[in-house]
Coordinates of C-alpha atoms and ligand atoms in Angstrom, one line a residue:
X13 CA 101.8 122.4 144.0
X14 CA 98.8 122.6 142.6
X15 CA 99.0 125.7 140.4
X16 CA 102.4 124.2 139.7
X17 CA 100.7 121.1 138.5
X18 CA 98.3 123.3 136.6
X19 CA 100.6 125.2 134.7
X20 CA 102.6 122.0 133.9
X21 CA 99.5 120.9 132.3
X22 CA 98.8 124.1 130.3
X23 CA 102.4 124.0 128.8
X24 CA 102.1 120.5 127.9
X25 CA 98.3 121.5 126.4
X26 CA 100.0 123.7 124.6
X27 CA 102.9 122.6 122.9
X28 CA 100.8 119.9 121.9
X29 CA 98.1 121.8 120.0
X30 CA 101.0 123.5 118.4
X31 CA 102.8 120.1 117.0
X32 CA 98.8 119.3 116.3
X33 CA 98.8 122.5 114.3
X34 CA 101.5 122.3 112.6
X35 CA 100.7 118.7 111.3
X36 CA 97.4 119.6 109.9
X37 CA 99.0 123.0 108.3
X38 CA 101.5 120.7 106.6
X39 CA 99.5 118.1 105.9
X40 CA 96.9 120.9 104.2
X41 CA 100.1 122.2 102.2
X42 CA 100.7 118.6 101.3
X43 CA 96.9 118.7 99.5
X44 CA 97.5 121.4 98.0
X45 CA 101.2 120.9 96.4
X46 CA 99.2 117.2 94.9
X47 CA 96.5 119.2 93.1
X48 CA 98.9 121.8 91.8
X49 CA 101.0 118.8 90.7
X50 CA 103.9 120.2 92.9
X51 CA 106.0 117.1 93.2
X52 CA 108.2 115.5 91.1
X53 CA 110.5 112.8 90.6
X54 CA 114.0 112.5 90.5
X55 CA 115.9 109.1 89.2
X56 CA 119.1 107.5 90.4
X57 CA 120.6 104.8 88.5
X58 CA 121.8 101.6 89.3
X59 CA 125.0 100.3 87.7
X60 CA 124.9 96.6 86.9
X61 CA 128.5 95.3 87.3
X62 CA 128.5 92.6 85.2
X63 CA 127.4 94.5 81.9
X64 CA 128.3 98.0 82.9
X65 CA 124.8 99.4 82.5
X66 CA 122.8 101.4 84.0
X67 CA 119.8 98.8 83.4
X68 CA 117.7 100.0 86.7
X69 CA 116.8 103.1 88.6
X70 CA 115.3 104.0 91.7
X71 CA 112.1 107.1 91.5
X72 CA 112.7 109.2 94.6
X73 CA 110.2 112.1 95.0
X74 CA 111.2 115.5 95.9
X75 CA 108.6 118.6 96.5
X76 CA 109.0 121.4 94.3
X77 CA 107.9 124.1 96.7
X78 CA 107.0 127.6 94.7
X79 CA 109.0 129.1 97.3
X80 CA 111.3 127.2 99.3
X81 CA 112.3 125.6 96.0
X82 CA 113.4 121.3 96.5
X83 CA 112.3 120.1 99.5
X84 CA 113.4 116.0 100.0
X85 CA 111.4 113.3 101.2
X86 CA 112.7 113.0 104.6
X87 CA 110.7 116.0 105.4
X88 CA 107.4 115.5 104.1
X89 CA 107.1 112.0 103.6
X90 CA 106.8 110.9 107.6
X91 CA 104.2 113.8 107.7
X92 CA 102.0 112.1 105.0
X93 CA 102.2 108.6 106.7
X94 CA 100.6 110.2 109.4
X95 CA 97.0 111.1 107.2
X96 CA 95.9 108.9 104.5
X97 CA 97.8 111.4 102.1
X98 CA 100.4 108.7 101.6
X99 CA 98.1 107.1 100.0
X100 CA 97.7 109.1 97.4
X101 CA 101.3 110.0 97.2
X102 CA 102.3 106.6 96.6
X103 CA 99.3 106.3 93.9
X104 CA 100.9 109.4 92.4
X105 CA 104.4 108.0 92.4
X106 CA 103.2 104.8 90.5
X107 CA 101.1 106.5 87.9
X108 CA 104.2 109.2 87.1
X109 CA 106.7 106.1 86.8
X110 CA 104.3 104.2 84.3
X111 CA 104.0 107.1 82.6
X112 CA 107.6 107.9 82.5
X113 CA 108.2 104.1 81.4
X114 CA 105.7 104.6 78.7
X115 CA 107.7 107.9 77.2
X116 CA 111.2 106.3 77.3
X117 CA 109.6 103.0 75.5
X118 CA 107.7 105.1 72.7
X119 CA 110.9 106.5 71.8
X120 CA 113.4 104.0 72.6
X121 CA 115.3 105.0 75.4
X122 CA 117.0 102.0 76.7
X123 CA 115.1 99.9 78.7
X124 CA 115.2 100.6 82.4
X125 CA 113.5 98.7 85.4
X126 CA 112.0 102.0 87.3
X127 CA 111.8 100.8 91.1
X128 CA 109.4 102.9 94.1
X129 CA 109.2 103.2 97.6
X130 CA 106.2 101.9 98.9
X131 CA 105.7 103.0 102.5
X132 CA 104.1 100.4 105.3
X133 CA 100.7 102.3 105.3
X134 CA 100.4 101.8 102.2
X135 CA 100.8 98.2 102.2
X136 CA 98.9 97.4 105.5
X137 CA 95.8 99.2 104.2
X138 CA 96.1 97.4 100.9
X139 CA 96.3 99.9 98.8
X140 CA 98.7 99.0 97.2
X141 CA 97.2 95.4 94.2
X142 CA 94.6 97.2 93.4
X143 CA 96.2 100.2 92.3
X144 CA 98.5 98.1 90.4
X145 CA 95.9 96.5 88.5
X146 CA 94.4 100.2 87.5
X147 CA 97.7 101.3 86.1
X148 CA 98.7 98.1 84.2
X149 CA 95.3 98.5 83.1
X150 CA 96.1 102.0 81.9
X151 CA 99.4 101.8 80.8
X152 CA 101.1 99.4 78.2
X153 CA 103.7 98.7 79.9
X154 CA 104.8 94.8 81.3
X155 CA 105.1 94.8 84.9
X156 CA 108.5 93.5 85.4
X157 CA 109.8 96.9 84.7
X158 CA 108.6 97.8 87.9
X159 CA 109.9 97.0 91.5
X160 CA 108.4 98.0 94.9
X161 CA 110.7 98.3 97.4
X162 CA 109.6 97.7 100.4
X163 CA 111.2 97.6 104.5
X164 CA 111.5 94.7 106.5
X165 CA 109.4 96.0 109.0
X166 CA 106.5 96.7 106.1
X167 CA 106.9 92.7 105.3
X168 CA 106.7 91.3 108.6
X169 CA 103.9 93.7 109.5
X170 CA 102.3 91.9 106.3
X171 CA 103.3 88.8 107.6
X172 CA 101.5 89.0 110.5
X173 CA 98.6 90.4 109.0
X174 CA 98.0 87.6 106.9
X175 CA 98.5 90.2 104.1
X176 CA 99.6 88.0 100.9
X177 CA 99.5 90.9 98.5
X178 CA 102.4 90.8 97.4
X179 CA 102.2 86.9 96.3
X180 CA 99.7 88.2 94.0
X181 CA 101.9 91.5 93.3
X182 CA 104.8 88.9 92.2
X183 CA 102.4 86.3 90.5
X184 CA 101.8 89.8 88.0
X185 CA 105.4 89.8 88.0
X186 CA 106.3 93.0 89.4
X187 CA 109.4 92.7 90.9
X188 CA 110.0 93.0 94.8
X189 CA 112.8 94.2 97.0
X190 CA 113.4 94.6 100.3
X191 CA 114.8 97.8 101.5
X192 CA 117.3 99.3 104.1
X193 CA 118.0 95.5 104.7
X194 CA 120.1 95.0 107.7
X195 CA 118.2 97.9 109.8
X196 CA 115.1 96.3 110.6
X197 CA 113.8 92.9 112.1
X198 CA 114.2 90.7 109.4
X199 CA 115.6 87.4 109.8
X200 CA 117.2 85.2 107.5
X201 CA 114.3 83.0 107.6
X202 CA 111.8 85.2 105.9
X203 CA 113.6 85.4 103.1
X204 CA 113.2 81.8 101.6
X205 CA 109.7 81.8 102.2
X206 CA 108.7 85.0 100.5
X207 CA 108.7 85.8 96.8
X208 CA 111.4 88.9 97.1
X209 CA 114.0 88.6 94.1
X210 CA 116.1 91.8 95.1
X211 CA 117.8 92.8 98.0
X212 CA 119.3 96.4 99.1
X213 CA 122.1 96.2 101.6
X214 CA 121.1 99.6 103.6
X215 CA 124.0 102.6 103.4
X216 CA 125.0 102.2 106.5
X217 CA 127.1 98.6 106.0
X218 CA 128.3 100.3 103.2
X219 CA 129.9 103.5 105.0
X220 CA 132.9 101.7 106.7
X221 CA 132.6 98.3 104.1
X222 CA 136.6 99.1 103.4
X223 CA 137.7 100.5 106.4
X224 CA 136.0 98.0 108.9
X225 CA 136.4 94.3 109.0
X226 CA 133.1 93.6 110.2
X227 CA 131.0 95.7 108.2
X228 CA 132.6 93.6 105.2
X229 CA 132.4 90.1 106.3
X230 CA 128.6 91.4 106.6
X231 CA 128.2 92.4 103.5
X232 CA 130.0 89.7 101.7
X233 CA 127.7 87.5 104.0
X234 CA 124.5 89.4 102.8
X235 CA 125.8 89.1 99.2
X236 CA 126.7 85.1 99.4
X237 CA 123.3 84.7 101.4
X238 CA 121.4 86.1 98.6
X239 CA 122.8 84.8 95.8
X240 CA 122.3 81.2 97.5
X241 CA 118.3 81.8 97.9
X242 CA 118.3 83.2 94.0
X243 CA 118.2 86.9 95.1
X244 CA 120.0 89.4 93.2
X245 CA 121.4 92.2 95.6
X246 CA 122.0 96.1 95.3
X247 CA 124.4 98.5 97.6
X248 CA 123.1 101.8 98.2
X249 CA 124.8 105.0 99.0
X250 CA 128.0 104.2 97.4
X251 CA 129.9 106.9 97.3
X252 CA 133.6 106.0 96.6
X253 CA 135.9 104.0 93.8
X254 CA 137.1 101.6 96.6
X255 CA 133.6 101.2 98.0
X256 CA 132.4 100.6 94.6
X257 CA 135.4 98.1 94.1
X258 CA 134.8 95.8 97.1
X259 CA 131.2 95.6 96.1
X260 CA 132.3 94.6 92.6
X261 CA 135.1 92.0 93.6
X262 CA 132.4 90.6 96.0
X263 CA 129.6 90.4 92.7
X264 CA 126.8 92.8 93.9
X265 CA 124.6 92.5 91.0
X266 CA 123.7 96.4 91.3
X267 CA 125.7 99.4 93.0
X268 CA 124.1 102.7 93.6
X269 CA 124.8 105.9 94.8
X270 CA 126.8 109.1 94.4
X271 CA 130.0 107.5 93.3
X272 CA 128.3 107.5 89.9
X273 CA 125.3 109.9 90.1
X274 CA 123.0 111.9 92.5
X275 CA 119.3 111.2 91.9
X276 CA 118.3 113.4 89.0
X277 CA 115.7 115.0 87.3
X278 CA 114.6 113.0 83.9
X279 CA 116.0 115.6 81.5
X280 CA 119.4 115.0 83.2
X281 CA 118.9 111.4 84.3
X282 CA 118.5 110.7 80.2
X283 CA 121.7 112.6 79.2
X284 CA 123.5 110.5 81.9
X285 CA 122.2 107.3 80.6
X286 CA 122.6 108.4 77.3
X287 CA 126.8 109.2 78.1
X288 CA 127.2 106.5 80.1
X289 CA 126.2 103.9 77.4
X290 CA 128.6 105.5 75.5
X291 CA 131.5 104.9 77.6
Ligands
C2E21 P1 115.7 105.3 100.7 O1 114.6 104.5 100.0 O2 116.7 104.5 101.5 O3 116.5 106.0 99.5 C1 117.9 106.2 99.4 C2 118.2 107.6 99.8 O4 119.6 107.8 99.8 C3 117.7 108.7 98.9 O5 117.4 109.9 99.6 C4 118.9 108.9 98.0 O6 118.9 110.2 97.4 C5 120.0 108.8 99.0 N1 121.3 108.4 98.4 C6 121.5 107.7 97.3 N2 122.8 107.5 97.1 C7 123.5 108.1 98.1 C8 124.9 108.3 98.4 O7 125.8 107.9 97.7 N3 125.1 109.0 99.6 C9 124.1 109.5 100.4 N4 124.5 110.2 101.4 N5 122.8 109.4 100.1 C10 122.5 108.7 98.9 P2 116.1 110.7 99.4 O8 115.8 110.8 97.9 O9 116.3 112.0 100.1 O10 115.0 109.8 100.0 C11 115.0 109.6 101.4 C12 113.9 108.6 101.8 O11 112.6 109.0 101.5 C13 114.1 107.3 101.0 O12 115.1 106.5 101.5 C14 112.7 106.7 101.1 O13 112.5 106.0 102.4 C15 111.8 108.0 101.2 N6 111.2 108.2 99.8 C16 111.7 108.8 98.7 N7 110.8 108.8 97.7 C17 109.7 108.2 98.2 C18 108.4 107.9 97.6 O14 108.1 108.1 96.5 N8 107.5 107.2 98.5 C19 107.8 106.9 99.8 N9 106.9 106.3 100.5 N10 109.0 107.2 100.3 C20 109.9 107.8 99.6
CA22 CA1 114.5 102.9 98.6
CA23 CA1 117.1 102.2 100.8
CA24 CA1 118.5 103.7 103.4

């Protein structure tokens, strides 16, 4: 039983070091793809019903491996919240969106509010004003082209923190939203008390929204609820006309998601903003 016990131990040892291995490796690889300016940023617009513009767009990072070519978020991201890479990730994301925000206003690309994920860490170790206040600083750009968006559980993590940052984030008049709503622990409550104008109905309400009774009266809740407190509300992961249509007879300010376009890369994100306005 013992030797048994023993080797139980060893296994466990060992598939441990390996998980612990390959965390650092990536999380080495993940250095090394920032200094050689590996990643990059892909757009996706959001479609505003009532003027038929694309007059917002969401910055999604992807990771231009020199081998395994596009790798998405989902895969690296989690990784970096582990180490204080996200940190910098999230510093590189900013300073890449001002700087994109800057080239489209220098040569008068329609003006588009350019929103970013801003993961928890980020926000609980405060990263996050002051880093704001360097690249306003930088950049001539007016903050309310920018939004953070942000989960429920990063907020009430704040909440309890005593974190007011993003009072003073809003008070600069950066925009706020909160993300995936629906999937966390957010009640209704929060919402009134703190300075969010936007709100993103998470994809999964919207899946079944015209094939499931109660995923719509949600989200024709959500949308009512939010228009009541002042909030302006966007659908994400829209993928069909009659999801699209629902949204649109039940006034979601913004609708996003493959129905119109796949997160691109700028080059193609301007030639789709450029047709669409067109249309
Ligand atoms: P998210 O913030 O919920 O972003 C929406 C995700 O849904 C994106 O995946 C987007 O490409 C995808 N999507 C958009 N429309 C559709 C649709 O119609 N159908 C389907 N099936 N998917 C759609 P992506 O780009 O792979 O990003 C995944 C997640 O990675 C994001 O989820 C976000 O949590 C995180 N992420 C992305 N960029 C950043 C970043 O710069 N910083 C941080 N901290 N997280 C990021
Ligand atoms: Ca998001
Ligand atoms: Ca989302
Ligand atoms: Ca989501």
């Amino acid at each position: 039983a013992k030797r048994a016990g023993r080797n139980c131990y060893m296994f466990f040892s060992e598939s441990m070091n390996k998980a612990a291995s390959i965390q650092l490796e990536t999380e080495n690889n993940l250095k090394i793809a920032l200094q050689n300016d590996e990643f990059t940023i892909f757009y996706q617009p959001k479609v505003s019903y009532k003027s038929k513009q694309i007059t917002q767009a969401e910055a999604l990072i992807r990771w231009n491996h020199p081998k395994k070519g596009l790798i998405p978020p989902n895969i690296f991201i989690p990784i970096a919240e582990k180490s204080d890479l996200i940190i910098d990730i999230g510093k590189w994301v900013r300073d890449q969106v001002l700087q994109q925000l800057t080239i489209w206003q220098e040569k008068n690309f329609p003006p588009i509010k350019v929103s970013v994920n801003v993961s928890g860490k980020e926000f609980i170790k405060r990263e996050v004003l002051q880093h704001l206040l360097d690249i306003f600083m930088k950049y001539q750009i007016a903050p309310h082209w920018l939004e953070l968006e942000i989960t429920e559980d990063t907020l009430i993590q704040s909440i309890k923190d005593n974190n007011t940052d993003y009072e003073i984030i809003r008070g600069m008049d950066v925009g706020l939203a909160i993300d995936d709503f629906g999937t966390g622990y957010c009640s209704l409550g929060y919402l009134k008390d703190y300075p969010f104008e936007t709100l993103k109905i998470d994809k999964s309400f919207i899946n079944n929204v015209t094939k499931n009774e109660k995923d719509a009266s949600i989200v024709k809740t959500i949308i009512a609820m939010a228009h009541s407190l002042n909030m302006s509300v966007v659908a994400e992961g829209v993928e069909t006309q009659e999801q699209r249509d629902f949204l649109v007879a039940n006034k979601c300010d913004l609708i996003q998601g493959y129905f119109y376009c796949k997160p691109q890369p700028v080059d193609k994100f301007e030639e789709f903003v450029h047709n669409f306005s067109q249309q």
